[in-house]
């Protein structure tokens, strides 16, 4: 008799206010752990200078986005800072079944919906060390105009109140230490017995 052990993929939800650093931590995770697939969201926001269609996002028109909503293609979708963003369902289901881990970088409304729809997911809230640092980071990032930055800071206040709905939280003081914490979470979660499927052949 031989033993074959497969593992179901993990759905990892990284969420938190814009500028807290979830994007950077997510990219580090994808570079370090090659078993992770990045779920590319659809959005009606226009691309920034450093973004590529089909890599960072699927940049869609309102009508294209509406069509995907009508076809029930989204696991969740939400309006974030005046633009629509949505997580495509099928790539997630396919990858998890194959044993591939899936990373979602989504806002708190999306995270609340994913936690409800997929209670097996692992949710991590990334916190900025302070509002001052969050504001500084949004300015340094230089991707948003001042009005947009103020809108993101106002939203951050509401988002932080949802922290207790998440499995884990990381205060992103320094990116290296935060990444270390994230890797501890990922490693422990990957080792959970519920993800293992032993088969005796
Ligand atoms: P940005 O425009 O800065 O790329 O993203 C703005 C916010 O939208 C970020 O908090 C990001 O995590 C979130 N976001 C990106 N994709 C999705 C998605 O598919 N669903 C939801 N709900 N939020 C998303």
PDB file of C-alpha atoms and ligand atoms in Angstrom:
ATOM      1  CA  UNK A   1       0.000   0.000   0.000  1.00  0.00           C
ATOM      2  CA  UNK A   2       1.309   3.449  -0.784  1.00  0.00           C
ATOM      3  CA  UNK A   3       0.403   6.823   0.637  1.00  0.00           C
ATOM      4  CA  UNK A   4      -0.361   9.865  -1.436  1.00  0.00           C
ATOM      5  CA  UNK A   5      -0.816  13.150   0.380  1.00  0.00           C
ATOM      6  CA  UNK A   6      -2.234  16.164  -1.352  1.00  0.00           C
ATOM      7  CA  UNK A   7      -3.023  19.523   0.169  1.00  0.00           C
ATOM      8  CA  UNK A   8      -5.873  21.872  -0.632  1.00  0.00           C
ATOM      9  CA  UNK A   9      -4.756  25.391  -1.528  1.00  0.00           C
ATOM     10  CA  UNK A  10      -5.167  28.181   0.975  1.00  0.00           C
ATOM     11  CA  UNK A  11      -7.088  31.366   0.251  1.00  0.00           C
ATOM     12  CA  UNK A  12      -5.115  34.193   1.854  1.00  0.00           C
ATOM     13  CA  UNK A  13      -6.863  37.540   2.149  1.00  0.00           C
ATOM     14  CA  UNK A  14      -4.569  40.533   2.727  1.00  0.00           C
ATOM     15  CA  UNK A  15      -6.567  43.597   3.572  1.00  0.00           C
ATOM     16  CA  UNK A  16      -6.295  46.941   5.312  1.00  0.00           C
ATOM     17  CA  UNK A  17      -6.230  50.620   4.453  1.00  0.00           C
ATOM     18  CA  UNK A  18      -4.618  51.834   1.231  1.00  0.00           C
ATOM     19  CA  UNK A  19      -0.993  52.709   1.998  1.00  0.00           C
ATOM     20  CA  UNK A  20      -0.662  50.285   4.934  1.00  0.00           C
ATOM     21  CA  UNK A  21       1.658  48.154   2.811  1.00  0.00           C
ATOM     22  CA  UNK A  22      -0.378  45.108   1.859  1.00  0.00           C
ATOM     23  CA  UNK A  23       0.641  45.431  -1.789  1.00  0.00           C
ATOM     24  CA  UNK A  24       4.354  45.355  -0.928  1.00  0.00           C
ATOM     25  CA  UNK A  25       3.938  42.423   1.464  1.00  0.00           C
ATOM     26  CA  UNK A  26       1.866  40.560  -1.127  1.00  0.00           C
ATOM     27  CA  UNK A  27       4.564  41.046  -3.783  1.00  0.00           C
ATOM     28  CA  UNK A  28       7.252  39.789  -1.365  1.00  0.00           C
ATOM     29  CA  UNK A  29       5.141  36.721  -0.656  1.00  0.00           C
ATOM     30  CA  UNK A  30       4.709  35.984  -4.365  1.00  0.00           C
ATOM     31  CA  UNK A  31       8.467  36.255  -4.916  1.00  0.00           C
ATOM     32  CA  UNK A  32       9.265  34.009  -1.945  1.00  0.00           C
ATOM     33  CA  UNK A  33       6.608  31.320  -2.157  1.00  0.00           C
ATOM     34  CA  UNK A  34       6.138  30.097  -5.701  1.00  0.00           C
ATOM     35  CA  UNK A  35       3.074  28.061  -4.758  1.00  0.00           C
ATOM     36  CA  UNK A  36       1.061  31.303  -4.526  1.00  0.00           C
ATOM     37  CA  UNK A  37      -1.127  32.569  -7.345  1.00  0.00           C
ATOM     38  CA  UNK A  38      -2.084  36.257  -7.309  1.00  0.00           C
ATOM     39  CA  UNK A  39      -5.766  36.817  -7.946  1.00  0.00           C
ATOM     40  CA  UNK A  40      -5.856  39.617 -10.538  1.00  0.00           C
ATOM     41  CA  UNK A  41      -8.882  41.762  -9.814  1.00  0.00           C
ATOM     42  CA  UNK A  42     -11.038  43.564 -12.328  1.00  0.00           C
ATOM     43  CA  UNK A  43     -11.386  47.311 -11.868  1.00  0.00           C
ATOM     44  CA  UNK A  44     -13.001  50.307 -13.523  1.00  0.00           C
ATOM     45  CA  UNK A  45     -10.105  52.524 -12.303  1.00  0.00           C
ATOM     46  CA  UNK A  46      -7.650  53.618 -14.998  1.00  0.00           C
ATOM     47  CA  UNK A  47      -4.113  52.148 -14.980  1.00  0.00           C
ATOM     48  CA  UNK A  48      -1.332  54.052 -13.196  1.00  0.00           C
ATOM     49  CA  UNK A  49       1.945  54.700 -15.053  1.00  0.00           C
ATOM     50  CA  UNK A  50       3.562  51.570 -13.574  1.00  0.00           C
ATOM     51  CA  UNK A  51       0.663  49.159 -14.066  1.00  0.00           C
ATOM     52  CA  UNK A  52      -0.025  46.617 -16.792  1.00  0.00           C
ATOM     53  CA  UNK A  53      -3.384  45.288 -17.947  1.00  0.00           C
ATOM     54  CA  UNK A  54      -3.733  41.605 -17.079  1.00  0.00           C
ATOM     55  CA  UNK A  55      -0.823  41.727 -14.597  1.00  0.00           C
ATOM     56  CA  UNK A  56      -1.815  44.236 -11.904  1.00  0.00           C
ATOM     57  CA  UNK A  57      -5.510  44.396 -12.781  1.00  0.00           C
ATOM     58  CA  UNK A  58      -7.922  43.698 -15.580  1.00  0.00           C
ATOM     59  CA  UNK A  59      -8.735  47.314 -16.425  1.00  0.00           C
ATOM     60  CA  UNK A  60     -12.342  47.369 -17.626  1.00  0.00           C
ATOM     61  CA  UNK A  61     -14.958  49.847 -18.756  1.00  0.00           C
ATOM     62  CA  UNK A  62     -18.118  50.214 -16.656  1.00  0.00           C
ATOM     63  CA  UNK A  63     -20.023  48.207 -19.246  1.00  0.00           C
ATOM     64  CA  UNK A  64     -17.490  45.348 -19.227  1.00  0.00           C
ATOM     65  CA  UNK A  65     -17.609  45.293 -15.426  1.00  0.00           C
ATOM     66  CA  UNK A  66     -21.450  45.242 -15.484  1.00  0.00           C
ATOM     67  CA  UNK A  67     -21.351  42.256 -17.850  1.00  0.00           C
ATOM     68  CA  UNK A  68     -19.198  40.273 -15.412  1.00  0.00           C
ATOM     69  CA  UNK A  69     -21.589  41.164 -12.571  1.00  0.00           C
ATOM     70  CA  UNK A  70     -24.557  39.981 -14.698  1.00  0.00           C
ATOM     71  CA  UNK A  71     -22.770  36.724 -15.500  1.00  0.00           C
ATOM     72  CA  UNK A  72     -22.140  36.121 -11.773  1.00  0.00           C
ATOM     73  CA  UNK A  73     -18.377  35.936 -12.364  1.00  0.00           C
ATOM     74  CA  UNK A  74     -17.340  37.677  -9.116  1.00  0.00           C
ATOM     75  CA  UNK A  75     -16.720  36.118  -5.718  1.00  0.00           C
ATOM     76  CA  UNK A  76     -17.141  39.670  -4.412  1.00  0.00           C
ATOM     77  CA  UNK A  77     -17.099  43.190  -5.773  1.00  0.00           C
ATOM     78  CA  UNK A  78     -17.186  46.588  -4.145  1.00  0.00           C
ATOM     79  CA  UNK A  79     -16.842  50.277  -4.789  1.00  0.00           C
ATOM     80  CA  UNK A  80     -13.595  51.483  -3.251  1.00  0.00           C
ATOM     81  CA  UNK A  81     -12.607  55.170  -3.332  1.00  0.00           C
ATOM     82  CA  UNK A  82     -15.182  55.793  -6.124  1.00  0.00           C
ATOM     83  CA  UNK A  83     -14.045  52.963  -8.418  1.00  0.00           C
ATOM     84  CA  UNK A  84     -15.335  49.430  -8.729  1.00  0.00           C
ATOM     85  CA  UNK A  85     -13.135  46.411  -7.995  1.00  0.00           C
ATOM     86  CA  UNK A  86     -14.042  42.734  -8.184  1.00  0.00           C
ATOM     87  CA  UNK A  87     -12.485  39.350  -7.453  1.00  0.00           C
ATOM     88  CA  UNK A  88     -13.021  36.762 -10.196  1.00  0.00           C
ATOM     89  CA  UNK A  89     -14.414  33.517  -8.810  1.00  0.00           C
ATOM     90  CA  UNK A  90     -13.302  30.819 -11.241  1.00  0.00           C
ATOM     91  CA  UNK A  91      -9.485  31.187 -11.059  1.00  0.00           C
ATOM     92  CA  UNK A  92      -9.712  30.960  -7.265  1.00  0.00           C
ATOM     93  CA  UNK A  93     -11.813  27.797  -7.218  1.00  0.00           C
ATOM     94  CA  UNK A  94      -9.607  26.140  -9.882  1.00  0.00           C
ATOM     95  CA  UNK A  95      -6.336  26.943  -8.108  1.00  0.00           C
ATOM     96  CA  UNK A  96      -7.449  25.924  -4.638  1.00  0.00           C
ATOM     97  CA  UNK A  97      -8.651  22.564  -5.965  1.00  0.00           C
ATOM     98  CA  UNK A  98      -5.249  22.067  -7.650  1.00  0.00           C
ATOM     99  CA  UNK A  99      -3.441  22.697  -4.341  1.00  0.00           C
ATOM    100  CA  UNK A 100      -2.266  26.150  -5.335  1.00  0.00           C
ATOM    101  CA  UNK A 101      -2.479  28.892  -2.689  1.00  0.00           C
ATOM    102  CA  UNK A 102      -4.290  32.053  -3.718  1.00  0.00           C
ATOM    103  CA  UNK A 103      -3.503  35.596  -2.607  1.00  0.00           C
ATOM    104  CA  UNK A 104      -6.191  38.295  -2.559  1.00  0.00           C
ATOM    105  CA  UNK A 105      -5.248  41.951  -2.031  1.00  0.00           C
ATOM    106  CA  UNK A 106      -8.639  43.518  -1.425  1.00  0.00           C
ATOM    107  CA  UNK A 107     -10.341  46.236   0.599  1.00  0.00           C
ATOM    108  CA  UNK A 108     -12.224  45.631   3.843  1.00  0.00           C
ATOM    109  CA  UNK A 109     -15.705  45.423   2.237  1.00  0.00           C
ATOM    110  CA  UNK A 110     -14.409  42.714  -0.103  1.00  0.00           C
ATOM    111  CA  UNK A 111     -12.666  40.953   2.777  1.00  0.00           C
ATOM    112  CA  UNK A 112     -15.903  40.871   4.832  1.00  0.00           C
ATOM    113  CA  UNK A 113     -17.717  39.251   1.888  1.00  0.00           C
ATOM    114  CA  UNK A 114     -14.967  36.704   1.224  1.00  0.00           C
ATOM    115  CA  UNK A 115     -14.819  35.754   4.927  1.00  0.00           C
ATOM    116  CA  UNK A 116     -18.579  35.076   4.777  1.00  0.00           C
ATOM    117  CA  UNK A 117     -18.554  33.242   1.439  1.00  0.00           C
ATOM    118  CA  UNK A 118     -15.385  31.261   2.172  1.00  0.00           C
ATOM    119  CA  UNK A 119     -14.977  30.831   5.953  1.00  0.00           C
ATOM    120  CA  UNK A 120     -11.958  28.605   5.367  1.00  0.00           C
ATOM    121  CA  UNK A 121      -9.945  31.568   4.125  1.00  0.00           C
ATOM    122  CA  UNK A 122      -7.097  33.054   6.148  1.00  0.00           C
ATOM    123  CA  UNK A 123      -7.610  36.774   6.672  1.00  0.00           C
ATOM    124  CA  UNK A 124      -4.809  39.149   7.626  1.00  0.00           C
ATOM    125  CA  UNK A 125      -5.291  42.820   8.398  1.00  0.00           C
ATOM    126  CA  UNK A 126      -2.308  45.069   7.687  1.00  0.00           C
ATOM    127  CA  UNK A 127      -2.207  48.131   9.921  1.00  0.00           C
ATOM    128  CA  UNK A 128      -0.124  51.275   9.496  1.00  0.00           C
ATOM    129  CA  UNK A 129       1.840  52.244  12.647  1.00  0.00           C
ATOM    130  CA  UNK A 130       0.001  55.625  12.758  1.00  0.00           C
ATOM    131  CA  UNK A 131      -2.179  57.962  10.691  1.00  0.00           C
ATOM    132  CA  UNK A 132       0.775  60.314  10.221  1.00  0.00           C
ATOM    133  CA  UNK A 133       2.844  57.540   8.701  1.00  0.00           C
ATOM    134  CA  UNK A 134      -0.086  56.393   6.565  1.00  0.00           C
ATOM    135  CA  UNK A 135      -0.472  59.911   5.166  1.00  0.00           C
ATOM    136  CA  UNK A 136       3.269  60.185   4.532  1.00  0.00           C
ATOM    137  CA  UNK A 137       3.256  56.872   2.688  1.00  0.00           C
ATOM    138  CA  UNK A 138       0.325  57.889   0.505  1.00  0.00           C
ATOM    139  CA  UNK A 139       2.199  61.094  -0.427  1.00  0.00           C
ATOM    140  CA  UNK A 140       5.509  59.306  -1.042  1.00  0.00           C
ATOM    141  CA  UNK A 141       3.809  56.697  -3.206  1.00  0.00           C
ATOM    142  CA  UNK A 142       2.904  59.595  -5.485  1.00  0.00           C
ATOM    143  CA  UNK A 143       0.131  57.699  -7.233  1.00  0.00           C
ATOM    144  CA  UNK A 144      -2.845  59.700  -6.002  1.00  0.00           C
ATOM    145  CA  UNK A 145      -3.773  63.384  -5.985  1.00  0.00           C
ATOM    146  CA  UNK A 146      -4.279  65.244  -2.639  1.00  0.00           C
ATOM    147  CA  UNK A 147      -8.104  64.870  -2.738  1.00  0.00           C
ATOM    148  CA  UNK A 148      -7.749  61.155  -3.369  1.00  0.00           C
ATOM    149  CA  UNK A 149      -5.283  60.882  -0.449  1.00  0.00           C
ATOM    150  CA  UNK A 150      -7.719  62.641   1.928  1.00  0.00           C
ATOM    151  CA  UNK A 151     -10.484  60.278   0.797  1.00  0.00           C
ATOM    152  CA  UNK A 152      -8.244  57.274   1.492  1.00  0.00           C
ATOM    153  CA  UNK A 153      -7.401  58.585   4.980  1.00  0.00           C
ATOM    154  CA  UNK A 154     -11.081  59.091   5.831  1.00  0.00           C
ATOM    155  CA  UNK A 155     -11.818  55.551   4.668  1.00  0.00           C
ATOM    156  CA  UNK A 156      -8.903  54.196   6.740  1.00  0.00           C
ATOM    157  CA  UNK A 157     -10.623  55.306   9.972  1.00  0.00           C
ATOM    158  CA  UNK A 158     -13.689  53.201   9.154  1.00  0.00           C
ATOM    159  CA  UNK A 159     -11.677  50.246   7.879  1.00  0.00           C
ATOM    160  CA  UNK A 160      -9.578  49.915  11.053  1.00  0.00           C
ATOM    161  CA  UNK A 161     -12.765  49.404  13.094  1.00  0.00           C
ATOM    162  CA  UNK A 162     -13.281  46.071  11.319  1.00  0.00           C
ATOM    163  CA  UNK A 163     -10.029  44.613  12.630  1.00  0.00           C
ATOM    164  CA  UNK A 164     -11.697  42.069  14.941  1.00  0.00           C
ATOM    165  CA  UNK A 165     -13.322  40.300  11.970  1.00  0.00           C
ATOM    166  CA  UNK A 166      -9.892  39.088  10.789  1.00  0.00           C
ATOM    167  CA  UNK A 167      -7.863  36.066  11.881  1.00  0.00           C
ATOM    168  CA  UNK A 168      -4.584  37.993  12.211  1.00  0.00           C
ATOM    169  CA  UNK A 169      -3.253  41.546  12.271  1.00  0.00           C
ATOM    170  CA  UNK A 170       0.212  42.855  11.491  1.00  0.00           C
ATOM    171  CA  UNK A 171       1.374  46.364  12.390  1.00  0.00           C
ATOM    172  CA  UNK A 172       3.524  47.313   9.448  1.00  0.00           C
ATOM    173  CA  UNK A 173       6.321  49.228  11.157  1.00  0.00           C
ATOM    174  CA  UNK A 174       9.148  47.832   9.116  1.00  0.00           C
ATOM    175  CA  UNK A 175       8.490  45.802   6.039  1.00  0.00           C
ATOM    176  CA  UNK A 176      11.071  43.085   6.807  1.00  0.00           C
ATOM    177  CA  UNK A 177       9.625  42.339  10.241  1.00  0.00           C
ATOM    178  CA  UNK A 178       6.079  42.441   8.901  1.00  0.00           C
ATOM    179  CA  UNK A 179       7.012  40.036   6.153  1.00  0.00           C
ATOM    180  CA  UNK A 180       8.546  37.700   8.707  1.00  0.00           C
ATOM    181  CA  UNK A 181       5.252  37.728  10.639  1.00  0.00           C
ATOM    182  CA  UNK A 182       3.302  37.090   7.463  1.00  0.00           C
ATOM    183  CA  UNK A 183       5.500  34.098   6.603  1.00  0.00           C
ATOM    184  CA  UNK A 184       4.961  32.654  10.093  1.00  0.00           C
ATOM    185  CA  UNK A 185       1.206  32.910   9.572  1.00  0.00           C
ATOM    186  CA  UNK A 186       1.414  31.361   6.101  1.00  0.00           C
ATOM    187  CA  UNK A 187       3.608  28.477   7.270  1.00  0.00           C
ATOM    188  CA  UNK A 188       1.414  27.683  10.266  1.00  0.00           C
ATOM    189  CA  UNK A 189      -1.770  27.892   8.229  1.00  0.00           C
ATOM    190  CA  UNK A 190      -0.341  25.647   5.503  1.00  0.00           C
ATOM    191  CA  UNK A 191       0.368  23.041   8.166  1.00  0.00           C
ATOM    192  CA  UNK A 192      -3.220  22.892   9.415  1.00  0.00           C
ATOM    193  CA  UNK A 193      -4.459  19.321   9.292  1.00  0.00           C
ATOM    194  CA  UNK A 194      -7.753  20.315   7.645  1.00  0.00           C
ATOM    195  CA  UNK A 195      -5.867  21.128   4.442  1.00  0.00           C
ATOM    196  CA  UNK A 196      -4.354  17.662   4.085  1.00  0.00           C
ATOM    197  CA  UNK A 197      -5.980  14.870   2.084  1.00  0.00           C
ATOM    198  CA  UNK A 198      -4.166  11.564   2.598  1.00  0.00           C
ATOM    199  CA  UNK A 199      -5.017   8.685   0.232  1.00  0.00           C
ATOM    200  CA  UNK A 200      -3.955   5.071   0.661  1.00  0.00           C
ATOM    201  CA  UNK A 201      -3.488   3.421  -2.719  1.00  0.00           C
TER     202      UNK A 201
HETATM  203  P1  LIG B   1      -5.680  50.637  -5.714  1.00  0.00           P
HETATM  204  O1  LIG B   1      -6.585  51.506  -6.554  1.00  0.00           O
HETATM  205  O2  LIG B   1      -4.809  51.464  -4.817  1.00  0.00           O
HETATM  206  O3  LIG B   1      -4.928  49.617  -6.510  1.00  0.00           O
HETATM  207  O4  LIG B   1      -6.621  49.780  -4.747  1.00  0.00           O
HETATM  208  C1  LIG B   1      -7.550  50.438  -3.943  1.00  0.00           C
HETATM  209  C2  LIG B   1      -8.124  49.423  -2.984  1.00  0.00           C
HETATM  210  O5  LIG B   1      -8.914  48.463  -3.670  1.00  0.00           O
HETATM  211  C3  LIG B   1      -7.057  48.628  -2.228  1.00  0.00           C
HETATM  212  O6  LIG B   1      -7.451  48.590  -0.861  1.00  0.00           O
HETATM  213  C4  LIG B   1      -7.130  47.264  -2.851  1.00  0.00           C
HETATM  214  O7  LIG B   1      -6.767  46.266  -1.924  1.00  0.00           O
HETATM  215  C5  LIG B   1      -8.614  47.189  -3.187  1.00  0.00           C
HETATM  216  N1  LIG B   1      -8.920  46.138  -4.170  1.00  0.00           N
HETATM  217  C6  LIG B   1      -8.172  45.687  -5.186  1.00  0.00           C
HETATM  218  N2  LIG B   1      -8.793  44.695  -5.832  1.00  0.00           N
HETATM  219  C7  LIG B   1      -9.969  44.482  -5.196  1.00  0.00           C
HETATM  220  C8  LIG B   1     -11.057  43.574  -5.378  1.00  0.00           C
HETATM  221  O8  LIG B   1     -11.075  42.724  -6.263  1.00  0.00           O
HETATM  222  N3  LIG B   1     -12.087  43.670  -4.508  1.00  0.00           N
HETATM  223  C9  LIG B   1     -12.117  44.600  -3.511  1.00  0.00           C
HETATM  224  N4  LIG B   1     -13.172  44.591  -2.721  1.00  0.00           N
HETATM  225  N5  LIG B   1     -11.117  45.464  -3.309  1.00  0.00           N
HETATM  226  C10 LIG B   1     -10.057  45.422  -4.148  1.00  0.00           C
END
